[in-house]
CSV table of C-alpha atoms in Angstrom, one decimal:
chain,number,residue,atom,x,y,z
A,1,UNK,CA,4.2,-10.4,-142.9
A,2,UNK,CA,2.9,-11.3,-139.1
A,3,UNK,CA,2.4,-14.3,-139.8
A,4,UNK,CA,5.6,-15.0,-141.6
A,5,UNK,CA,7.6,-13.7,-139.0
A,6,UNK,CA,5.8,-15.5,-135.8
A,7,UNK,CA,6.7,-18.4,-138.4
A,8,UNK,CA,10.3,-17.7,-138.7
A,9,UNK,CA,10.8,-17.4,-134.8
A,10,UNK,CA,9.1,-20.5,-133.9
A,11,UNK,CA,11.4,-22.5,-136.7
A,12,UNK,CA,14.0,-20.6,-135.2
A,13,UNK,CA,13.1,-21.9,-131.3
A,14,UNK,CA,12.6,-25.0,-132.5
A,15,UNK,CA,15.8,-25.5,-134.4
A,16,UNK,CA,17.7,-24.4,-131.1
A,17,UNK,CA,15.9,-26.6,-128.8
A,18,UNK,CA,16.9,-29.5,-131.3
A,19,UNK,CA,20.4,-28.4,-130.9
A,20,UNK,CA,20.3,-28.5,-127.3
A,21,UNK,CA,18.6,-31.6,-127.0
A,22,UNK,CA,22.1,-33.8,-126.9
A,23,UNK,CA,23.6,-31.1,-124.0
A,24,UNK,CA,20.3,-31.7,-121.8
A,25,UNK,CA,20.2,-34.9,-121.7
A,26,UNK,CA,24.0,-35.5,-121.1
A,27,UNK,CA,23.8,-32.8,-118.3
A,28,UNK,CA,20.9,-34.6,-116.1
A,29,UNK,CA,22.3,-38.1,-116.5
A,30,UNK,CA,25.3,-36.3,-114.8
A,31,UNK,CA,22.9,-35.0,-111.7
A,32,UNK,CA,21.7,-38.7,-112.1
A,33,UNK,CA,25.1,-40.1,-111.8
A,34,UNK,CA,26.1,-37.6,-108.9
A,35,UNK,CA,23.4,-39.3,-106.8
A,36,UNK,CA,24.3,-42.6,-107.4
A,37,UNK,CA,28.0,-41.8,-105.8
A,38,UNK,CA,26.6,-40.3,-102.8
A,39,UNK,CA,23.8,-43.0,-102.0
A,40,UNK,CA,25.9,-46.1,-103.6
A,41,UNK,CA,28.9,-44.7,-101.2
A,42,UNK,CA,26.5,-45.0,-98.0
A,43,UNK,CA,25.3,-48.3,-98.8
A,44,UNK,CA,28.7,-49.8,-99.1
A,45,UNK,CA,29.9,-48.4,-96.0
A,46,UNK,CA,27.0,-50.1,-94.1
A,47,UNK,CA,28.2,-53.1,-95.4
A,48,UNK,CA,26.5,-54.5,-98.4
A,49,UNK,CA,28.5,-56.3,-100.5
A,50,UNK,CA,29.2,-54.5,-104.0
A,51,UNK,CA,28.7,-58.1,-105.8
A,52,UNK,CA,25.0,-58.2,-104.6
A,53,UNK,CA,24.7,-54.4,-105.7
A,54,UNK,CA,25.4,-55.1,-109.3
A,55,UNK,CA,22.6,-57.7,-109.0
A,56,UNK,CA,19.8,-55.8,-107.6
A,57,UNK,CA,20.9,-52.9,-109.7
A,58,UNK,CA,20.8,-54.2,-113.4
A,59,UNK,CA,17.7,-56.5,-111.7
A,60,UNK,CA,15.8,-53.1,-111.4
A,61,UNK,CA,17.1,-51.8,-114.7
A,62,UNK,CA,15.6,-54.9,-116.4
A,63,UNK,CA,11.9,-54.2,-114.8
A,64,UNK,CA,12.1,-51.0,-115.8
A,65,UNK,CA,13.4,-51.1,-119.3
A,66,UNK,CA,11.6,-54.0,-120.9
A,67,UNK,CA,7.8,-53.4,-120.6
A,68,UNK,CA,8.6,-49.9,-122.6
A,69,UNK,CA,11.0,-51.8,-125.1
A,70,UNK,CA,8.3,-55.2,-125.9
A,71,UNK,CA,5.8,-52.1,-126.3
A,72,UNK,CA,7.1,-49.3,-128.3
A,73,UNK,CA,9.5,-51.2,-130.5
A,74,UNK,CA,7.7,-54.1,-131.2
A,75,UNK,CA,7.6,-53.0,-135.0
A,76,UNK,CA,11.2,-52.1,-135.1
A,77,UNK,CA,13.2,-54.5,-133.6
A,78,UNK,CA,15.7,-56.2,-136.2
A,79,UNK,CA,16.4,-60.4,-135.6
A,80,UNK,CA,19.1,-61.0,-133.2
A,81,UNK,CA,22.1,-62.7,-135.4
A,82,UNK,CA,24.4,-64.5,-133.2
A,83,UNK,CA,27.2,-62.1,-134.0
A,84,UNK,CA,24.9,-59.5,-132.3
A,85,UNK,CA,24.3,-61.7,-129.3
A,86,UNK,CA,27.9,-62.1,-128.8
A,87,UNK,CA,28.2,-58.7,-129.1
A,88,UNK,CA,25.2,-57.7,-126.2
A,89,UNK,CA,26.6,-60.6,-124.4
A,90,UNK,CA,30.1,-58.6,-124.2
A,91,UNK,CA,28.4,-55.9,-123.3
A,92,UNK,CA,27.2,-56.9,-120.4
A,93,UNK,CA,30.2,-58.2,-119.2
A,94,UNK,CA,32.3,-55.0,-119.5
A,95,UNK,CA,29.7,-52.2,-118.1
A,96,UNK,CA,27.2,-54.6,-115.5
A,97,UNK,CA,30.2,-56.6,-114.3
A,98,UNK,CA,33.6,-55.4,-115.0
A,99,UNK,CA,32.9,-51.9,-114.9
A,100,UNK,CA,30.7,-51.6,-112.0
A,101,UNK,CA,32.5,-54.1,-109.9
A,102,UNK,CA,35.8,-52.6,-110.0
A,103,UNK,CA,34.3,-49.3,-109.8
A,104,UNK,CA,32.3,-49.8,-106.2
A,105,UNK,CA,35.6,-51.6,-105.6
A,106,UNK,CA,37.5,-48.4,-105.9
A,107,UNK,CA,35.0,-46.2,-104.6
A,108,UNK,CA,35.1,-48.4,-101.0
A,109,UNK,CA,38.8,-47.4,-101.0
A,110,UNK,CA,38.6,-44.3,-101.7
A,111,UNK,CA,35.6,-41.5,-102.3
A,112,UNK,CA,32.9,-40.1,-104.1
A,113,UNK,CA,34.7,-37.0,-105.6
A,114,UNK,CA,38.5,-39.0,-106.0
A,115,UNK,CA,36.2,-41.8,-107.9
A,116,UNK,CA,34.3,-39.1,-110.2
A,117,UNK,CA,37.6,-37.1,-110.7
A,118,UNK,CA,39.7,-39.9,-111.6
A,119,UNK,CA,36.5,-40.9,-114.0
A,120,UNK,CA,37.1,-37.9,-116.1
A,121,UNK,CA,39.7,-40.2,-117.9
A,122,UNK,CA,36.6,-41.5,-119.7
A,123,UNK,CA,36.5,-39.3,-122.7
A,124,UNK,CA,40.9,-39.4,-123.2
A,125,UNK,CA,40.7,-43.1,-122.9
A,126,UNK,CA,37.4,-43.6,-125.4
A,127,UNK,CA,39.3,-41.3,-127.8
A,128,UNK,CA,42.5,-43.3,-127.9
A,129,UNK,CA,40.2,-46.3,-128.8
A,130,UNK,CA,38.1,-44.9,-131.2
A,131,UNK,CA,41.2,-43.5,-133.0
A,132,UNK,CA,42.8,-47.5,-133.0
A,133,UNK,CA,39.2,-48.7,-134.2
A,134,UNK,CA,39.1,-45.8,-137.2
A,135,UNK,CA,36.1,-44.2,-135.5
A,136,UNK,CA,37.6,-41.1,-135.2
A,137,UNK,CA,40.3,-39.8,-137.8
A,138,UNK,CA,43.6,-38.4,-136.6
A,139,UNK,CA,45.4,-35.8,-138.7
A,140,UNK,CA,48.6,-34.5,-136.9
A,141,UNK,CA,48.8,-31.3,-139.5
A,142,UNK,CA,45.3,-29.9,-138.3
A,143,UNK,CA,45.4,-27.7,-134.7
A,144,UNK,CA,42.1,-29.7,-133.9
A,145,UNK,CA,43.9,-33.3,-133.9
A,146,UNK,CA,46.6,-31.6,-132.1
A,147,UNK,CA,44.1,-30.0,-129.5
A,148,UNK,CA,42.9,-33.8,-129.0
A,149,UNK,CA,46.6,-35.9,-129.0
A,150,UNK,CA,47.6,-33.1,-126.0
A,151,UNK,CA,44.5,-33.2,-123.9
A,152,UNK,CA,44.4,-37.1,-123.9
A,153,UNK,CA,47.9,-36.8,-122.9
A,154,UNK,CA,47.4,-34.2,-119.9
A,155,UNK,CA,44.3,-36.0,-119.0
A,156,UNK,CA,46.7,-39.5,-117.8
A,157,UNK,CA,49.2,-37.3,-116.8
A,158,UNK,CA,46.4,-35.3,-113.9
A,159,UNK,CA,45.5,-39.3,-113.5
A,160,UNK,CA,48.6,-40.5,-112.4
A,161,UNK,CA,49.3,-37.3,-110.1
A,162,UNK,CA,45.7,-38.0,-108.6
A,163,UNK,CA,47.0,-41.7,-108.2
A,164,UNK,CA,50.2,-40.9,-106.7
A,165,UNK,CA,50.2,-37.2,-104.8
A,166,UNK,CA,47.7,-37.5,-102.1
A,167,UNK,CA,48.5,-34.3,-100.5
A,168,UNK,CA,47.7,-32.0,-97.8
A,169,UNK,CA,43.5,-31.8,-96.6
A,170,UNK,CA,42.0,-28.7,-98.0
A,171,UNK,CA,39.6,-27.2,-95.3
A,172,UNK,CA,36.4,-25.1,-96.7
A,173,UNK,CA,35.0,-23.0,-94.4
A,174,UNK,CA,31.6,-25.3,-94.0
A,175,UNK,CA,33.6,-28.5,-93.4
A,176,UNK,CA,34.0,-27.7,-89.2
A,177,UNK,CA,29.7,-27.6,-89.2
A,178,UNK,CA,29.8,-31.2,-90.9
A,179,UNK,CA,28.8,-34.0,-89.1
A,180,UNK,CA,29.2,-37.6,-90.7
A,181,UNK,CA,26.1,-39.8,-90.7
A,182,UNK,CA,25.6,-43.2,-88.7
A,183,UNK,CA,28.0,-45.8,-89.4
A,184,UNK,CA,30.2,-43.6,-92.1
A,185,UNK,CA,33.9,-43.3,-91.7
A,186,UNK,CA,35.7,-40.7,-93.2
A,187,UNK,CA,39.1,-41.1,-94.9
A,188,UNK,CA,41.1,-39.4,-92.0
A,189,UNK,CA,43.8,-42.0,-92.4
A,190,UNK,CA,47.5,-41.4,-93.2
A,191,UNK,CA,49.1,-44.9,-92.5
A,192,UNK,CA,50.6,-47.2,-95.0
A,193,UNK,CA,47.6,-49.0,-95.0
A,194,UNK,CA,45.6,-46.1,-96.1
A,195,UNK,CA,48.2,-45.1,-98.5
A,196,UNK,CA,48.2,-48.6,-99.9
A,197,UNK,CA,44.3,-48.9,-99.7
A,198,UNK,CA,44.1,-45.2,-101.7
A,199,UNK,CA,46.5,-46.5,-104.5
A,200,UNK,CA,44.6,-49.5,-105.0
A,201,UNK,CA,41.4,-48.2,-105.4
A,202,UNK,CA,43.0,-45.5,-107.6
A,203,UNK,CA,44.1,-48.7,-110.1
A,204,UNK,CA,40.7,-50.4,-109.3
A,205,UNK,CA,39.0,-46.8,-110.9
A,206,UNK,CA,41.1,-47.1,-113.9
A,207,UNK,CA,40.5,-50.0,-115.1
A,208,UNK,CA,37.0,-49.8,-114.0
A,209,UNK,CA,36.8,-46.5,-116.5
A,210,UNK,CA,39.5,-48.3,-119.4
A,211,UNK,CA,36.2,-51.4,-118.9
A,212,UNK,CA,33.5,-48.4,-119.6
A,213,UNK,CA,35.2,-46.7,-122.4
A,214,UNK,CA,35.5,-50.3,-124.1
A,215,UNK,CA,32.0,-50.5,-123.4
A,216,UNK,CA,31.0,-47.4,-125.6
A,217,UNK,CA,32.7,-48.2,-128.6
A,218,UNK,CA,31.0,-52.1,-128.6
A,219,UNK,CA,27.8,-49.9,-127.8
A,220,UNK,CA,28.2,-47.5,-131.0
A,221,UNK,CA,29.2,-50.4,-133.1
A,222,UNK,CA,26.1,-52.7,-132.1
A,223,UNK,CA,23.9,-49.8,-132.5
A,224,UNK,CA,24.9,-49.8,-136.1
A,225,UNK,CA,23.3,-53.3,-136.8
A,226,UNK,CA,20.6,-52.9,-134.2
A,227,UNK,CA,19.3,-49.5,-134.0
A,228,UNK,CA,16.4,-50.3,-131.2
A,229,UNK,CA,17.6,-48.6,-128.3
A,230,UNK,CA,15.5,-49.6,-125.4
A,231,UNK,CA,15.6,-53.0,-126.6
A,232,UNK,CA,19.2,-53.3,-126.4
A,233,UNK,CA,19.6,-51.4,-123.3
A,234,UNK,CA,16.7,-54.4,-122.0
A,235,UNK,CA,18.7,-57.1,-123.5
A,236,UNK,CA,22.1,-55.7,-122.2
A,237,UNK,CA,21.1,-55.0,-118.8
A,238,UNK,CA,19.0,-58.5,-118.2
A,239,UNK,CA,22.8,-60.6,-119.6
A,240,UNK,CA,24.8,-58.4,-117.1
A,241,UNK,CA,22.2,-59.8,-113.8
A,242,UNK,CA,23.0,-63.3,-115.4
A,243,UNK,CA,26.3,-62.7,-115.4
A,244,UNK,CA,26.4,-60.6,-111.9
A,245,UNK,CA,24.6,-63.6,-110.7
A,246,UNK,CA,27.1,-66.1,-111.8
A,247,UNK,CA,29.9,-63.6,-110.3
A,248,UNK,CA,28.3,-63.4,-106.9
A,249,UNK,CA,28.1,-67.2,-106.5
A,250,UNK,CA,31.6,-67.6,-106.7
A,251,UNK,CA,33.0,-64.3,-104.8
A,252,UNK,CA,30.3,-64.1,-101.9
A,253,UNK,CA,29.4,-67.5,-100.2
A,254,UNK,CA,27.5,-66.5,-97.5
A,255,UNK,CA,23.5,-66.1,-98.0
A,256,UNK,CA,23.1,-63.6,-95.9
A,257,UNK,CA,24.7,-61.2,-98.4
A,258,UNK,CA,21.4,-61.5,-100.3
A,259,UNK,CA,19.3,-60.1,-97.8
A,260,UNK,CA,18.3,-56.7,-98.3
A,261,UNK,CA,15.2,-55.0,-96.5
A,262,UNK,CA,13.4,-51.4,-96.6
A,263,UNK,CA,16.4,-48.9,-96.1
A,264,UNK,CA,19.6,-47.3,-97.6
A,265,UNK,CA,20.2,-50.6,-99.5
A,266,UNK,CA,17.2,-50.9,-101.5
A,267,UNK,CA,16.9,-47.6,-102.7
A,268,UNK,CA,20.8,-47.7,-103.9
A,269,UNK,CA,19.9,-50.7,-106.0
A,270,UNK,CA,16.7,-49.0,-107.2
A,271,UNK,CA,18.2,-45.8,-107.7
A,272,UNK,CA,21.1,-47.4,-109.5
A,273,UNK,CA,19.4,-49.4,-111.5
A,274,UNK,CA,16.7,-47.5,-112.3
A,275,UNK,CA,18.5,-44.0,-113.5
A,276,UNK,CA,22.4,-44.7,-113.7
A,277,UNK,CA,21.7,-48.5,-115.6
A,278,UNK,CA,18.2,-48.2,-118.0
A,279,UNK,CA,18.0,-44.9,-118.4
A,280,UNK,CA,21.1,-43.4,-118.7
A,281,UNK,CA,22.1,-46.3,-121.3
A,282,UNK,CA,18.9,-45.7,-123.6
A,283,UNK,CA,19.5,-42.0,-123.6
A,284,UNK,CA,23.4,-42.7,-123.7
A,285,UNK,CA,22.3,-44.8,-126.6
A,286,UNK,CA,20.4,-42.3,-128.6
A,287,UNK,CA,23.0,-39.2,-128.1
A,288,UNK,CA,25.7,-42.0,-129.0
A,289,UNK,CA,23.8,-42.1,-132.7
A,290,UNK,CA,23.8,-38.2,-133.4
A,291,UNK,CA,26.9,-36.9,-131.8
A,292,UNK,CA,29.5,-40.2,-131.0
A,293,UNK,CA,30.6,-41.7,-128.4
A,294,UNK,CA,33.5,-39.0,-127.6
A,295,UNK,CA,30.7,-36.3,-127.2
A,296,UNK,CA,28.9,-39.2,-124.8
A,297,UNK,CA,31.8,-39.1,-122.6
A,298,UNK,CA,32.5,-35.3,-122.2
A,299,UNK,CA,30.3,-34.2,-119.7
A,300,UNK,CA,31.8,-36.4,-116.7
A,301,UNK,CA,33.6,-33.2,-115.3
A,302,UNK,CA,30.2,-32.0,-114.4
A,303,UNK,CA,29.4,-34.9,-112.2
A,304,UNK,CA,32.6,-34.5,-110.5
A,305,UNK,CA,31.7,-31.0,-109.2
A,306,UNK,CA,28.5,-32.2,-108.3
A,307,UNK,CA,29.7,-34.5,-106.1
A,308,UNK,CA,32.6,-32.7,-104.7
A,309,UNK,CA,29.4,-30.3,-103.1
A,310,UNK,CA,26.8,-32.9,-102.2
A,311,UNK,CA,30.1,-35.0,-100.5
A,312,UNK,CA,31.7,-32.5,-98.9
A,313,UNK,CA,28.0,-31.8,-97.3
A,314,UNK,CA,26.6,-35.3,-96.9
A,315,UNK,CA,29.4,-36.9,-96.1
A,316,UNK,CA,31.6,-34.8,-95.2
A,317,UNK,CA,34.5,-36.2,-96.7
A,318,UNK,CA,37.8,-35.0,-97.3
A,319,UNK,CA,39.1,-33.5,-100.1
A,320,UNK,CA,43.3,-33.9,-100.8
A,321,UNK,CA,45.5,-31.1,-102.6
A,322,UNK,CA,47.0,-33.6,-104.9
A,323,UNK,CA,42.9,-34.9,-105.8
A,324,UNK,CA,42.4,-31.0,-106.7
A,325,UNK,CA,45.5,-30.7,-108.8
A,326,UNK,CA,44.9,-33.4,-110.7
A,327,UNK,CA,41.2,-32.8,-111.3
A,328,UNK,CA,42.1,-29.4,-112.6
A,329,UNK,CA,44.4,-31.0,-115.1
A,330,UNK,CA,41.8,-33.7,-116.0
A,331,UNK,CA,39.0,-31.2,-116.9
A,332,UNK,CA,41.7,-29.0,-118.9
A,333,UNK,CA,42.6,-31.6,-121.0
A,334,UNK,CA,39.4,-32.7,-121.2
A,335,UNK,CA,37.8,-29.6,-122.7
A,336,UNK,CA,41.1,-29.5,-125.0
A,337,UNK,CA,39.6,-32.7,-126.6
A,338,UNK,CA,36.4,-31.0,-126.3
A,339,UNK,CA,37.3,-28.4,-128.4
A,340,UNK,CA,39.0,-30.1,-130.6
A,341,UNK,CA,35.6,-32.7,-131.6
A,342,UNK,CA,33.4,-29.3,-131.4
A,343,UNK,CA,35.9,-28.0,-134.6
A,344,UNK,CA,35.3,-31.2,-136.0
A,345,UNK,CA,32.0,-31.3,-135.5
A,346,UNK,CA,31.9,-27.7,-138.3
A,347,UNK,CA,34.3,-28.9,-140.4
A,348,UNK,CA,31.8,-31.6,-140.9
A,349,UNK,CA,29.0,-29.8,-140.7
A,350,UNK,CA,30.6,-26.9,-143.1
A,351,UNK,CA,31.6,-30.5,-145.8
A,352,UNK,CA,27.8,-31.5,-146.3
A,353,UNK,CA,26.8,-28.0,-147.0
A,354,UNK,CA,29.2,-27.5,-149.7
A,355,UNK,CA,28.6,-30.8,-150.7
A,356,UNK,CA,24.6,-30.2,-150.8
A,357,UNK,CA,24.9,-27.0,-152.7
A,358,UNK,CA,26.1,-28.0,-156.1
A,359,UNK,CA,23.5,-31.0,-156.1
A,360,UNK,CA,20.9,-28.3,-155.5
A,361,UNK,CA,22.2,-26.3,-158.5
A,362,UNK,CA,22.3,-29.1,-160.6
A,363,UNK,CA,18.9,-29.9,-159.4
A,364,UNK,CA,17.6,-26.5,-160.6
A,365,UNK,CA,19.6,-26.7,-163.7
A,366,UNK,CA,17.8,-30.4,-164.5
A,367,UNK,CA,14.5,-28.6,-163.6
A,368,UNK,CA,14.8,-26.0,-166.0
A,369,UNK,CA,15.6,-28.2,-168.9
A,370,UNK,CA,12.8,-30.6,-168.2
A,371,UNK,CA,10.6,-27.5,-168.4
A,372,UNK,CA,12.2,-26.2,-171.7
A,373,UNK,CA,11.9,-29.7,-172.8
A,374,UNK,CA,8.4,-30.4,-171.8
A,375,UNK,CA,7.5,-26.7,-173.5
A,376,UNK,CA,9.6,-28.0,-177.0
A,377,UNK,CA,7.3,-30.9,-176.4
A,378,UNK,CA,4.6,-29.2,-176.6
A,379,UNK,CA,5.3,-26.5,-179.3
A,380,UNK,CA,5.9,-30.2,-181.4
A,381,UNK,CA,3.0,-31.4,-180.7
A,382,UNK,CA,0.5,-28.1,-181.6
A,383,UNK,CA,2.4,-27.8,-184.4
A,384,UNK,CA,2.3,-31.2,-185.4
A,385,UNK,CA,-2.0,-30.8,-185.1
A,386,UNK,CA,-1.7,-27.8,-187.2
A,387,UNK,CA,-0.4,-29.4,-189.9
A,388,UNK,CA,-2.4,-32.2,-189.6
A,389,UNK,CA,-5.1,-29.9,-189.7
A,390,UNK,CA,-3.9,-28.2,-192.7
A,391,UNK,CA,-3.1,-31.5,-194.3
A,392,UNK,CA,-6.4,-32.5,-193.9
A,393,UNK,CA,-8.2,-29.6,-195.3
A,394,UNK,CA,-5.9,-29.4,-198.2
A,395,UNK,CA,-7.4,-33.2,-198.9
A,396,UNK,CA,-11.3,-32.5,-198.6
A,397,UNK,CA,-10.8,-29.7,-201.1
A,398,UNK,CA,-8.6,-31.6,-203.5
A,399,UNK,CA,-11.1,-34.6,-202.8
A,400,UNK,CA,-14.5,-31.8,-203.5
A,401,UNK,CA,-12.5,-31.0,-206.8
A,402,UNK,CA,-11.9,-34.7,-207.9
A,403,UNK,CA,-15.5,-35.6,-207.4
A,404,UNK,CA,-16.6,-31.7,-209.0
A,405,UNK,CA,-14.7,-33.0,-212.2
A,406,UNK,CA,-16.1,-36.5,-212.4
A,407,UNK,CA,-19.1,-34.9,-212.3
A,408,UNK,CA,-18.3,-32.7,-215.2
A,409,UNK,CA,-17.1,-35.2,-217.1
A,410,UNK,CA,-20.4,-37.3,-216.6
A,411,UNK,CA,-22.6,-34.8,-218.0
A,412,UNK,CA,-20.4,-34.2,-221.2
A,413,UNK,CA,-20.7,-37.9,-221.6
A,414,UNK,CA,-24.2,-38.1,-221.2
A,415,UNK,CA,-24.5,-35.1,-224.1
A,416,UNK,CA,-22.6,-36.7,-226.1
């Protein structure tokens, strides 16, 4: 009974850790992603150019990725067809290039925590297109479909006020023992300029996060066809360098933009590359398979408190009343869609065991009949030997009385 029960618990652990698996992993890439604001923001303000960025970033990503992905999936990688190429090709172009670009765009004109906040549009806007592509089903007469229709809708509506309320600067009570690091300059300004500067990078960040959502669904759908993770996340991050390449050319003609030497610079590319670009899309990747690409994008509100911390801290930015309304409206509709994929997620769940248990019973019923079956079977078949048996008998002795009255018959003859 010891035995059994040390069993039960360790099934028990085991089936819990499984369950947590997909929360884990979605919660560090969000420490991972709140350090690539911080440093990426530092970098930029010490002037490298956000083109070059992408390059040395998905550069990285590429080194990383692909010696694991030519080892462990040399058995499992499916043929590339040129539909799928198109598709990795597309791919790269909306996360490496569009996304990334825009987004370093916006974060120059604004900050790490406005950029994160105004991120948490993620999950609204990949719900809206997974409901247009039929990835996600959308029945008005169910409360969870409701839940989901209103949080998308208060999630733009805490965008635009983030967008276009700036607002008074909240004060914490550390932010007069800040001091800003070399060569950083805080967004102090209140000018038209800065108005106009916070606005645009505010539109920058939205497109930049409409270009990431796109880039999830194309993800979940390629991953359909080709299921090999860390080659596609190789494959995907070595066609956006191509393409940053090509992008850089044209937008950035002096050389010296290239340069980039032992400091801030190189470990924002390295860090970027590394853990926002390789491994965030392979684990991205395998979550994406389990759980969707809504559940992917869920976990973004996280990263915004993160940085609102480490920022206010590091770099001692500012942080605007109408930024804090608006984030509070973002993660509230957020979690409303949230909830309403995590009822899904049982009614689902609650489907395939109904489903499984009548195709259980009617696995049970077919086993018993093969056993009655088998056991008729068998009751034939002795039955049939005893006969045979008895058949067999009854023939030697008529046979011993044949040849008994032959021999009878000889003698009289012989008499005779």
């Amino acid at each position: 009974m010891e035995v059994n029960n040390n069993n039960n618990g360790g099934c028990c652990c085991g089936s819990f850790f499984q369950r947590c698996k997909p929360y884990i992993a979605m919660i560090s890439l969000q420490f991972g992603y709140a350090g690539m604001n911080i440093i990426t923001k530092v970098s930029l303000n010490r002037g490298m150019s956000h083109y070059v960025l992408v390059v040395y970033r998905h550069a990285f990503a590429t080194a990383a990725i692909a010696p694991f992905a030519l080892v462990l999936e040399r058995k499992v990688r499916p043929k590339i067809t040129f539909l799928m190429f198109m598709q990795m090709f597309v791919l790269g172009l909306l996360g490496p290039v569009i996304d990334q670009n825009l987004y370093y765009m916006g974060l120059k004109f604004t900050s790490p925590t406005y950029s994160c906040a105004l991120s948490n549009m993620l999950p609204a806007m990949t719900f809206v297109m997974a409901v247009i592509f039929r990835m996600e089903k959308l029945d008005m007469r169910k409360v969870r479909c409701q839940a989901k229709v209103i949080g998308t809708v208060v999630t733009v509506v805490g965008a635009m006020l983030m967008t276009l309320y700036k607002g008074q600067v909240i004060n914490f009570f550390w932010s007069h023992y800040m001091h800003h690091p070399r060569n950083y300059v805080p967004d102090n300004t209140t000018t038209n300029s800065g108005e106009t500067d916070w606005v645009k990078g505010s539109i920058l960040l939205i497109f930049a996060t409409l270009a990431w959502a796109s880039f999830f669904i194309l993800q979940a759908v390629t991953l359909r066809k080709y299921p090999a993770q860390l080659s596609l996340t190789a494959i995907v991050c070595f066609l956006g360098t191509l393409q940053s390449i090509a992008v850089t050319f044209v937008m950035e003609h002096s050389p010296n933009v290239w340069t980039i030497g032992w400091d801030m610079n190189l470990l924002a590319a390295a860090y970027a590359g590394i853990v926002s670009s390789g491994i965030a899309y392979y684990v991205q990747g395998i979550v994406m398979q389990r759980r969707g690409p809504v559940f992917v994008t869920a976990f973004s509100p996280l990263m915004m408190i993160i940085v609102a911390v480490m920022g206010s801290f590091i770099l001692a930015e500012n942080i605007y009343l109408g930024g804090v309304i608006g984030a509070i409206l973002i993660v509230v509709g957020l979690y409303s869609v949230l909830w309403g994929k995590y009822k899904e997620h049982k009614e689902k769940e609650a489907e395939n065991i109904i489903t499984d248990e009548p195709i259980k019973c009617c696995g049970n019923q077919i086993a018993r009949l093969e056993t009655v079956i088998e056991d008729s079977e068998s009751n034939d078949i002795e039955m049939q030997k005893r006969d045979d048996n008895n058949n067999n008998e009854a023939c030697n002795e008529l046979s011993v009385t044949i040849m008994s009255n032959n021999n009878n018959n000889d003698n009289d003859v012989t008499k005779a």
